[in-house]
Short mmCIF file of C-alpha atoms in Angstrom, two decimals:
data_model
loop_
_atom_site.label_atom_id
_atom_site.label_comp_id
_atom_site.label_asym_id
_atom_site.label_seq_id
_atom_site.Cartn_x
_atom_site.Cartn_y
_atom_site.Cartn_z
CA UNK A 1 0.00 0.00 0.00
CA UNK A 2 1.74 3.12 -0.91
CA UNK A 3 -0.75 5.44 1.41
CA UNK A 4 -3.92 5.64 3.50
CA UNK A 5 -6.30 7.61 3.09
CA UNK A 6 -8.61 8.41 0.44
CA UNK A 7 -6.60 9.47 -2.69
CA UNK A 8 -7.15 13.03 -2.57
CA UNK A 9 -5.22 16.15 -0.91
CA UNK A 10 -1.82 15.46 0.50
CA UNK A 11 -2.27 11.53 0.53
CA UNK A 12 -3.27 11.75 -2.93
CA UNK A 13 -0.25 13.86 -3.78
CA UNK A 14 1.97 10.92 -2.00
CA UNK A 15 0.32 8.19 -3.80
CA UNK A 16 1.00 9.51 -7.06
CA UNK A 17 4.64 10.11 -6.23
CA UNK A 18 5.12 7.07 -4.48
CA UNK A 19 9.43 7.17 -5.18
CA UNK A 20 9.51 10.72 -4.47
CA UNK A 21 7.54 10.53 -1.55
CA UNK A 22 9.47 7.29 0.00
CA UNK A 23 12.84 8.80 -0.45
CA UNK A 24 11.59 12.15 0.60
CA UNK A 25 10.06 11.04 3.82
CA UNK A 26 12.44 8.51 4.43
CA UNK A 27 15.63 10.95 4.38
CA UNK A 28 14.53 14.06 6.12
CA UNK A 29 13.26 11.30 8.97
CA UNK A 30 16.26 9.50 9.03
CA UNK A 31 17.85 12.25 9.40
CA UNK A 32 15.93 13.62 12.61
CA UNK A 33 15.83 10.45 14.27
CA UNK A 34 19.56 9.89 13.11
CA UNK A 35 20.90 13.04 15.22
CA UNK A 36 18.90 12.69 18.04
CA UNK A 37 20.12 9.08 18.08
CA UNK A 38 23.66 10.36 17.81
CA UNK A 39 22.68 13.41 20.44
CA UNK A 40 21.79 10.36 22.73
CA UNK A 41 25.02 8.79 22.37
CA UNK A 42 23.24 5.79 20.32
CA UNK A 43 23.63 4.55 16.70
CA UNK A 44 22.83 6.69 14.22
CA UNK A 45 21.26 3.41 12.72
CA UNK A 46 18.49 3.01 15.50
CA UNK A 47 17.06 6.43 14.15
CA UNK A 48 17.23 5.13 10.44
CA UNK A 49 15.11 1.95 11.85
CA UNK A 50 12.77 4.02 13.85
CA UNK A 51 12.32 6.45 10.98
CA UNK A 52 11.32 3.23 9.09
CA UNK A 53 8.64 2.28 11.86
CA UNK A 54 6.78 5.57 11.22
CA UNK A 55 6.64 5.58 7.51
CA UNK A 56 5.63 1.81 7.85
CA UNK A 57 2.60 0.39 7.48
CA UNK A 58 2.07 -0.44 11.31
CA UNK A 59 2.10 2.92 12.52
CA UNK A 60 -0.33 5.89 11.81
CA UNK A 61 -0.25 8.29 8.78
CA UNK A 62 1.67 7.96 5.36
CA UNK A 63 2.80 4.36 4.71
CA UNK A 64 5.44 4.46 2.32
CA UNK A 65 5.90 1.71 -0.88
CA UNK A 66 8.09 -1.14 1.07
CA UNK A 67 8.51 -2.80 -2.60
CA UNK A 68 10.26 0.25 -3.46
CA UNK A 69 12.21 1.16 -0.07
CA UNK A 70 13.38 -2.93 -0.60
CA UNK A 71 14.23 -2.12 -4.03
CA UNK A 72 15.95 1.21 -3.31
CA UNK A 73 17.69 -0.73 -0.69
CA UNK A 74 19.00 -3.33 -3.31
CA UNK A 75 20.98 -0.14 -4.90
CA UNK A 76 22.67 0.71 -1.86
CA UNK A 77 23.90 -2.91 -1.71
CA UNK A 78 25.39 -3.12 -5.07
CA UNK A 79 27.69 0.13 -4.11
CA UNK A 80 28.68 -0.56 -1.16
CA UNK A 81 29.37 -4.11 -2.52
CA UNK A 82 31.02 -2.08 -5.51
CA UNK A 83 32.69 0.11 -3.15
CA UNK A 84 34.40 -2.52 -1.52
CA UNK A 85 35.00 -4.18 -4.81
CA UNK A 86 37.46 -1.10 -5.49
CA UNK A 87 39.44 -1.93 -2.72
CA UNK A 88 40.35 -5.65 -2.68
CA UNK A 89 42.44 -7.58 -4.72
CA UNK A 90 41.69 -11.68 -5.43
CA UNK A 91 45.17 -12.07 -3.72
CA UNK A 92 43.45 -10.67 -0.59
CA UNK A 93 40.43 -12.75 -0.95
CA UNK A 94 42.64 -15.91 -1.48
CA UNK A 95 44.85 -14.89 1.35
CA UNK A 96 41.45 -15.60 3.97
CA UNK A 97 40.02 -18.39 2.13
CA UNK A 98 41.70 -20.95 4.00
CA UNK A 99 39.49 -19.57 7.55
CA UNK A 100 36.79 -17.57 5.54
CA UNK A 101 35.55 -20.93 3.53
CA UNK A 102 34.96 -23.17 6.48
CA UNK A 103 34.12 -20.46 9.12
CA UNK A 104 31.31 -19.50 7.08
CA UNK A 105 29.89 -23.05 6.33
CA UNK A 106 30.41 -23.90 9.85
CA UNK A 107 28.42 -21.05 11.39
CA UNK A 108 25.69 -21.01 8.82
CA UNK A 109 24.71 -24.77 9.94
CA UNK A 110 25.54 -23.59 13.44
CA UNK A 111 22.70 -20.93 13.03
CA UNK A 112 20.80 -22.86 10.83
CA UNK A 113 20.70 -25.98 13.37
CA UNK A 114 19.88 -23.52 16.42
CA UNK A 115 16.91 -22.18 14.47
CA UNK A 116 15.65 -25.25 13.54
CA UNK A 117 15.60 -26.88 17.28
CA UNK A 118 14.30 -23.55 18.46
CA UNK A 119 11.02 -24.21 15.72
CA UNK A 120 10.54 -27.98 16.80
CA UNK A 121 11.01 -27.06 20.14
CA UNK A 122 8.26 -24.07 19.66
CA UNK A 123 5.70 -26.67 18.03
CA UNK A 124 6.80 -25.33 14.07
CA UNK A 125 6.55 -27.95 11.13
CA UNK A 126 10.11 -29.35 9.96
CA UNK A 127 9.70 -27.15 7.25
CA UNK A 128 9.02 -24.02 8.79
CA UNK A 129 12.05 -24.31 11.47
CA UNK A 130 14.13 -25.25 8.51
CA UNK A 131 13.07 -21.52 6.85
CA UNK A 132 13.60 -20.47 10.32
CA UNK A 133 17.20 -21.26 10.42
CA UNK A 134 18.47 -20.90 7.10
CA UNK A 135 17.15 -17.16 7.00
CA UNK A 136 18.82 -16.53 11.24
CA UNK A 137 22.00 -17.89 8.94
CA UNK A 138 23.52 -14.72 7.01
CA UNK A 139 25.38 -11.50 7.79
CA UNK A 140 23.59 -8.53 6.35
CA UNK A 141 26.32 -6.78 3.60
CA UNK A 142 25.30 -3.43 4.69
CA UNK A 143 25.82 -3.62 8.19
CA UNK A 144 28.37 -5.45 8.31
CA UNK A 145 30.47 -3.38 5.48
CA UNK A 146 29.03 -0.36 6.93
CA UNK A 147 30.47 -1.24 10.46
CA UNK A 148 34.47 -1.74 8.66
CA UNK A 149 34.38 1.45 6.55
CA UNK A 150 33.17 3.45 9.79
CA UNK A 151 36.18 1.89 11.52
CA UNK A 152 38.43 1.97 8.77
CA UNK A 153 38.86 -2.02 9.01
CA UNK A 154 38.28 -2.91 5.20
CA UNK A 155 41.63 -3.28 4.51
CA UNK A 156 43.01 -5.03 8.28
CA UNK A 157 43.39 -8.63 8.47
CA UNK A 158 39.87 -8.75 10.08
CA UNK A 159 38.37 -6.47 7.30
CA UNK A 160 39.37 -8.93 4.73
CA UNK A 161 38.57 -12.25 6.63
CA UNK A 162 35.06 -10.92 6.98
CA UNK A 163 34.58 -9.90 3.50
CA UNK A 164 35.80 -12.88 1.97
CA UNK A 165 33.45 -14.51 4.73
CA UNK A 166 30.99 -12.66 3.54
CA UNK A 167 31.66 -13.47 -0.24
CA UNK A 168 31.30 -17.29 0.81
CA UNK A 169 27.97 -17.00 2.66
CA UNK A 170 26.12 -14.84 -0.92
CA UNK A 171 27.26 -18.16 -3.09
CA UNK A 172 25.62 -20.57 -0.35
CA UNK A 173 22.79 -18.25 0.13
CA UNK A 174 21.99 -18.14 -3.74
CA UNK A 175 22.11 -21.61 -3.59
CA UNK A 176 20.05 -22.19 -0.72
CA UNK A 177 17.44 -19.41 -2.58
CA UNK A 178 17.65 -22.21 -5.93
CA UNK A 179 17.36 -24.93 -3.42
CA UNK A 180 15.01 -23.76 -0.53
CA UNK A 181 11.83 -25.48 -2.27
CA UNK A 182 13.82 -28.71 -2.40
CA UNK A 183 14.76 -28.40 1.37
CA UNK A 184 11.43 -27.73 2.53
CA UNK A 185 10.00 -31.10 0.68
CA UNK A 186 13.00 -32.79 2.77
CA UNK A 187 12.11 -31.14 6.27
CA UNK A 188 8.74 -32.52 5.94
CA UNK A 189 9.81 -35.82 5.25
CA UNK A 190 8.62 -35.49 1.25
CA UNK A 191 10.11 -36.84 -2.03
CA UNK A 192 13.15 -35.36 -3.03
CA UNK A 193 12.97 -33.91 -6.59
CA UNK A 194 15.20 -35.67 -9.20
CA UNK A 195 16.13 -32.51 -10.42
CA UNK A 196 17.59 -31.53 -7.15
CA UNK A 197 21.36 -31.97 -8.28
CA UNK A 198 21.01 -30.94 -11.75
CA UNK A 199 19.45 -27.47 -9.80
CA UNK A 200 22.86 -27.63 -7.82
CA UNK A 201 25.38 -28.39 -10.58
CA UNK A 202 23.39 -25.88 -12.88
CA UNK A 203 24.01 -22.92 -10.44
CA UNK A 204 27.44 -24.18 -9.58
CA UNK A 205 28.42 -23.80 -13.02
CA UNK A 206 26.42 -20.42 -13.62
CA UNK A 207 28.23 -18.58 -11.08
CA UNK A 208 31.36 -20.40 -12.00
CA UNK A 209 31.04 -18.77 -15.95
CA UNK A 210 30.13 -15.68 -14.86
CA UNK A 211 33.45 -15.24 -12.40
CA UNK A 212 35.53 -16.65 -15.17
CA UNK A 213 33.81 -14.25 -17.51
CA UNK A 214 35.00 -11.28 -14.97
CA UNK A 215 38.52 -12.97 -14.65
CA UNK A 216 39.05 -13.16 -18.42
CA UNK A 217 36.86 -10.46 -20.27
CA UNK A 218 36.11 -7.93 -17.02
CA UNK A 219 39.45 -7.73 -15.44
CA UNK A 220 40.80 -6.63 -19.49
CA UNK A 221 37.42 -4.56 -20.58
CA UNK A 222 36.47 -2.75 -17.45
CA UNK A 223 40.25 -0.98 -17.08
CA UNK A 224 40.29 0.05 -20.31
CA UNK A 225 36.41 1.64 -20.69
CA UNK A 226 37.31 3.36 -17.19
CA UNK A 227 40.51 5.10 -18.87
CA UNK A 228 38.71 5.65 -22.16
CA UNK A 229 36.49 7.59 -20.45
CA UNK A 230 38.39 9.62 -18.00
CA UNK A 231 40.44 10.88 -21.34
CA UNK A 232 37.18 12.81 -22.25
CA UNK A 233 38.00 14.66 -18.85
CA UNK A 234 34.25 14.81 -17.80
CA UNK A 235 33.42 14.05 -14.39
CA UNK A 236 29.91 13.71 -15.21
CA UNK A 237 30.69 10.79 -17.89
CA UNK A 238 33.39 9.26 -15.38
CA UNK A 239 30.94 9.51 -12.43
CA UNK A 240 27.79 8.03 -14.53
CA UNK A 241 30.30 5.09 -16.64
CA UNK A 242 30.82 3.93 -12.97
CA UNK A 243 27.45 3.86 -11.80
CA UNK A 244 26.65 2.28 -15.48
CA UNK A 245 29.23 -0.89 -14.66
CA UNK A 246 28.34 -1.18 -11.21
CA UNK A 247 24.91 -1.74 -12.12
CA UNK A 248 25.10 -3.58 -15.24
CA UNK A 249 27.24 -6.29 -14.54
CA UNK A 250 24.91 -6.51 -10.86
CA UNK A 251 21.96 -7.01 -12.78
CA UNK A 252 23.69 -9.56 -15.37
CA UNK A 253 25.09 -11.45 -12.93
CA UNK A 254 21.21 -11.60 -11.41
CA UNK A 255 19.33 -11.72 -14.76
CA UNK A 256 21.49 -14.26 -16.69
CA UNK A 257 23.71 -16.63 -14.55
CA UNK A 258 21.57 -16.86 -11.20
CA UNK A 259 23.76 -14.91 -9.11
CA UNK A 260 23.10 -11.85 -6.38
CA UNK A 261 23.24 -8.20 -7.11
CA UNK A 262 25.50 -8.24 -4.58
CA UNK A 263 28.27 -10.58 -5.58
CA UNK A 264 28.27 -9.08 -9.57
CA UNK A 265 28.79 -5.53 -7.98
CA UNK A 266 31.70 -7.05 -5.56
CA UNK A 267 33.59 -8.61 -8.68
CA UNK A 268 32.82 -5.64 -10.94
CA UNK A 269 34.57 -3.29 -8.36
CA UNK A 270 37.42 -5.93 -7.99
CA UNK A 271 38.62 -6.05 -11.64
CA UNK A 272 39.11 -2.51 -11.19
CA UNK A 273 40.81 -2.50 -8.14
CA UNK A 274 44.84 -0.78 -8.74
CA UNK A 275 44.01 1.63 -11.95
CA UNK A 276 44.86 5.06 -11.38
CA UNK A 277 41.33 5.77 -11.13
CA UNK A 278 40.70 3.37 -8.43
CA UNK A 279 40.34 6.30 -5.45
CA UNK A 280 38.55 8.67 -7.35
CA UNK A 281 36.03 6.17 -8.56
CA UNK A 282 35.62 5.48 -4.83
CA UNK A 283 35.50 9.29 -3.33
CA UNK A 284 32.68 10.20 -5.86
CA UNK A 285 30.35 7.46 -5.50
CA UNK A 286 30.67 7.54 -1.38
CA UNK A 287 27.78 9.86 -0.87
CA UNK A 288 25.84 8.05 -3.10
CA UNK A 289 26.75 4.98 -0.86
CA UNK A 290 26.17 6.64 2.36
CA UNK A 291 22.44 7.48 1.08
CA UNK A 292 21.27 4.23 -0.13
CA UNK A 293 22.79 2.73 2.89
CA UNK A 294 20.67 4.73 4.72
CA UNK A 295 17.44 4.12 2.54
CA UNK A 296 18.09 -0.29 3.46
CA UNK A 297 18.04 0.32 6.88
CA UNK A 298 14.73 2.72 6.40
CA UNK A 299 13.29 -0.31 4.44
CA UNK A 300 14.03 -2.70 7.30
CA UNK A 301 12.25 -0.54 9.75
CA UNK A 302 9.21 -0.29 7.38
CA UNK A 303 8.75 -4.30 7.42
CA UNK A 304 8.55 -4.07 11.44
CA UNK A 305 5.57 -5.03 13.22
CA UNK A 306 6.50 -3.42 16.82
CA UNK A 307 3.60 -5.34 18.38
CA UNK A 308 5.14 -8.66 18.45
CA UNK A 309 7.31 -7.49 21.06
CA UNK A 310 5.05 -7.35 22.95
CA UNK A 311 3.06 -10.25 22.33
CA UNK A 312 6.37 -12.56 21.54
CA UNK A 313 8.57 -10.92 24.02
CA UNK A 314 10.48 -14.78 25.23
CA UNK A 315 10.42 -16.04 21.52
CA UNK A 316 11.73 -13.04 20.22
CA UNK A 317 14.75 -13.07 23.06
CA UNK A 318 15.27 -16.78 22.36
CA UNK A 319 15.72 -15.69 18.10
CA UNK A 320 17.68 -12.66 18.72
CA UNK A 321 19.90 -15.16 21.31
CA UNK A 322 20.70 -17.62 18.19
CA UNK A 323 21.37 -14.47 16.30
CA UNK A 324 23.84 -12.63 18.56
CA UNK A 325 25.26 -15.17 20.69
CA UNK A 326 24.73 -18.20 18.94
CA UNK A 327 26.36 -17.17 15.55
CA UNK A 328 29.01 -14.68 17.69
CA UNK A 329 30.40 -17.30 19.35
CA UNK A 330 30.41 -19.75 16.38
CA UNK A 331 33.05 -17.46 14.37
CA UNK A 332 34.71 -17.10 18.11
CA UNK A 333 35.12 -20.88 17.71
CA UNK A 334 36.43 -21.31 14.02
CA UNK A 335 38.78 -18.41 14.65
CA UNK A 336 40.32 -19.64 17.77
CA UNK A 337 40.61 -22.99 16.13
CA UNK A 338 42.26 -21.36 13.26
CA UNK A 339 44.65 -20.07 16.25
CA UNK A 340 44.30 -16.45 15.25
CA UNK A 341 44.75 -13.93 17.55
CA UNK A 342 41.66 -13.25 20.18
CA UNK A 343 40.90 -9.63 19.14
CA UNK A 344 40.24 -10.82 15.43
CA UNK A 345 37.96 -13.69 16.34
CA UNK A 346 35.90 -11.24 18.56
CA UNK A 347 36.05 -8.24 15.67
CA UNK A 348 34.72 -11.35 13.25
CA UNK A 349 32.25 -12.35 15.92
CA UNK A 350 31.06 -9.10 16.24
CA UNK A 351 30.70 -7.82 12.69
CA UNK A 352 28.71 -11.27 11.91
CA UNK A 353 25.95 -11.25 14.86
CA UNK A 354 23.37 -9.90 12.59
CA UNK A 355 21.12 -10.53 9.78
CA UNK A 356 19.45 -8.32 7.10
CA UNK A 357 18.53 -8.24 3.64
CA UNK A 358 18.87 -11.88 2.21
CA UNK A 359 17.23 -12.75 5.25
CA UNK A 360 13.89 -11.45 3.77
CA UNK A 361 14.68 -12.79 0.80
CA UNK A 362 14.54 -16.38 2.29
CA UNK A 363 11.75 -15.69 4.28
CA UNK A 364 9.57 -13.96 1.74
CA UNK A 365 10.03 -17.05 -0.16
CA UNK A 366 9.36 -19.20 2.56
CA UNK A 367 5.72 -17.44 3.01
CA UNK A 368 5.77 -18.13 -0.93
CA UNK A 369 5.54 -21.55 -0.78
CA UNK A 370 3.30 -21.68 2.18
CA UNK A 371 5.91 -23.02 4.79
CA UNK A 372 6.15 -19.48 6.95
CA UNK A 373 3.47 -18.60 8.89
CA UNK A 374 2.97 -14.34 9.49
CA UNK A 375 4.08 -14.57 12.97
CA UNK A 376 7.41 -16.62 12.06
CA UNK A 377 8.08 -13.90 9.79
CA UNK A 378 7.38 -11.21 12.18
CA UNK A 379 9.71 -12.93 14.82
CA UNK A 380 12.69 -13.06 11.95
CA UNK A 381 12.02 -9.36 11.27
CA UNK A 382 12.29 -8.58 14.67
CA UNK A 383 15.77 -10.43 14.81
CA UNK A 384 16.81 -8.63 11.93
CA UNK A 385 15.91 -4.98 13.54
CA UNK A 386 17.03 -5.92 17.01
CA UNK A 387 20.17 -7.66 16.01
CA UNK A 388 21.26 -4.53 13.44
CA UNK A 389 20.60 -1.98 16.30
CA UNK A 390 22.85 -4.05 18.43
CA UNK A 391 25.85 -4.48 15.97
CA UNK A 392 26.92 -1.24 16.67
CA UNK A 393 27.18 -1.98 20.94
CA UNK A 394 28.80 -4.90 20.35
CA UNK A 395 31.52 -3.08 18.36
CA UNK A 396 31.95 -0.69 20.77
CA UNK A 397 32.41 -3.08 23.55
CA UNK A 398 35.36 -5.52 21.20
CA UNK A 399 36.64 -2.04 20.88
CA UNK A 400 37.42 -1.17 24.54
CA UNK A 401 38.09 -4.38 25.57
CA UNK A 402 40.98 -3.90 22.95
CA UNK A 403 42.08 -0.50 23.76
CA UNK A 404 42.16 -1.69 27.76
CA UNK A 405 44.54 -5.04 26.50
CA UNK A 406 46.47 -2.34 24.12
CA UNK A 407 47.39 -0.57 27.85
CA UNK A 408 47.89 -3.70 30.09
#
């Protein structure tokens, strides 16, 4: 619903101008919740989630387009992802695979398994605790990016064992998107489909192609347009060519080889990682970021019934629980075993004890297919608002428990 009210006067004037009116509304109140967030010595993010809640649908007045906030949302995801992009190298990636690979399968089941005994336990269908887990499973990209760049961390050893984490959990969770109808026929006990593996191998090799295709063709093409460009010596054509790439090869990755937005943005920014242009192309598109950023975590606070916590206040502790301290102290776990030092395993921990955006994804699909009742979906939204506002305390706290070791 992109309004209430009766399509005339200022409601009227909304509904017709649904995009102007969501990004409107949603920036001037993220930015008055944002500083008085900030002037309370809280995350600027709780006021971009609150300012959701009031242009949402379960609070009075204007309702803004969600479909459009989500979508909105999607952009800021492909910068940042793009952003990022711009400032790795594969050898940093590979450098973190060895930890990154198995620290991300190993806490997705972890979260995945916790979710899934909390929905048996809870009286939920195999199918529906399975939907449960998989979606309390992955990292939100924009929080957790959001969280390095704040704290200049991108480029640290933790920076890059995160996002090459993070790189590891958007090919299993574009899997497990391809898959999820498969899964839930399993968790019920149902006939698996024969076309399960050829699904698997058929995305396997998709996503395989299309990072070959950015190896071979992107890493030679993309260079080259970038400097063909800047030689014109407009900063308008520089500025839009780089919005152009990061966007086109997001969506082709999506529309033709089954991949995320997220991920085709990532690799798109990588192949131009170390040309001259490389910081400029970052400095112009940061406010651009920054905004779109700001519009995801609007859209998260517009899909937030507040009511259930009040009417699931024990459930909702018990899925925020698997969230924080159930995936925190799973990376805690794979890092120490990995023997690296105690400051990056909690700095991991902490920048991974949230969910966000593919978490809808999974659980939009799950009320799809008819596995995902409202109030299951309700109780992972409320993990996903709860667990993003409390990212940034958890930071804070790795942070002066290192500064007080830095003194001892």
């Amino acid at each position: 619903r992109p309004c209430r009210g009766s399509g005339r006067g200022q409601f009227g004037v909304m509904e017709k101008y649904a995009l102007i009116s969501i990004i409107v509304l949603g920036l001037v109140l993220a930015f008055v919740f944002g500083f008085a967030a900030q002037k309370l010595r809280l995350s600027p993010i709780v006021g971009y989630l609150l300012a959701g809640v009031a242009v949402g649908p379960y609070t009075p007045g204007f309702v803004g387009d969600n479909n459009l906030a989500m979508q909105l949302a999607e952009i800021g995801v492909i910068l940042l992802m793009f952003g990022v992009g711009l400032k790795f190298s594969l050898s940093d990636l590979w450098s973190v695979r060895g930890v990154a690979l198995p620290g991300a399968l190993v806490q997705m089941g972890a979260a995945t398994g916790l979710g899934y005994l909390f929905g048996i336990v809870t009286g939920l269908s195999s199918a529906e605790s399975l939907v449960l887990g998989v979606s309390l499973s992955v990292a939100s990209t924009v929080v957790l990016l959001r969280a390095l760049e704040e704290r200049k961390l991108v480029k640290t050893e933790e920076g890059r064992l995160c996002v090459g984490w993070l790189v590891v959990e958007d090919v299993a969770i574009v899997l497990a998107i391809v898959l999820l109808p498969t899964l839930v026929a399993i968790g019920d006990g149902g006939q698996v489909s024969s076309d399960a593996a050829f699904q698997i191998l058929e995305t396997l090799l998709k996503i395989a192609a299309f990072v070959a295709l950015m190896l071979v063709v992107g890493a030679r093409v993309f260079p080259w347009l970038i400097v063909q460009v800047a030689h014109t010596k407009s900063r308008e054509l520089l500025s839009l060519g780089t919005m152009a790439l990061a966007l086109g090869v997001a969506y082709a990755a999506y529309a033709f080889f089954d991949a995320s937005f997220a991920l085709g943005a990532f690799l798109a920014g990588i192949m131009l990682n170390g040309t001259k242009f490389t910081h400029k192309i970052a400095e112009d598109s940061q406010p651009m970021r920054d905004t779109f950023a700001v519009l995801f975590f609007v859209s998260v606070g517009m899909l937030f019934d507040p009511s259930v916590l009040v009417e699931q206040p024990l459930s909702i502790a018990a899925v925020v629980g698997i969230v924080v301290l159930g995936k925190g102290l799973a990376a805690l776990a794979i890092t120490t075993l990995f023997k690296l030092p105690l400051k990056t395993g909690l700095l991991v921990a902490a920048a991974l004890a949230q969910i966000g955006e593919f978490s809808f994804v999974l659980a939009g699909l799950g009320r799809t297919l008819g596995v995902l009742s409202e109030e299951t979906y309700n109780l992972i939204l409320a993990a996903a608002l709860l667990s993003i506002a409390i990212n940034p305390v958890l930071f804070g706290l790795v942070e002066r428990w290192g500064k007080r070791q830095a003194v001892a």
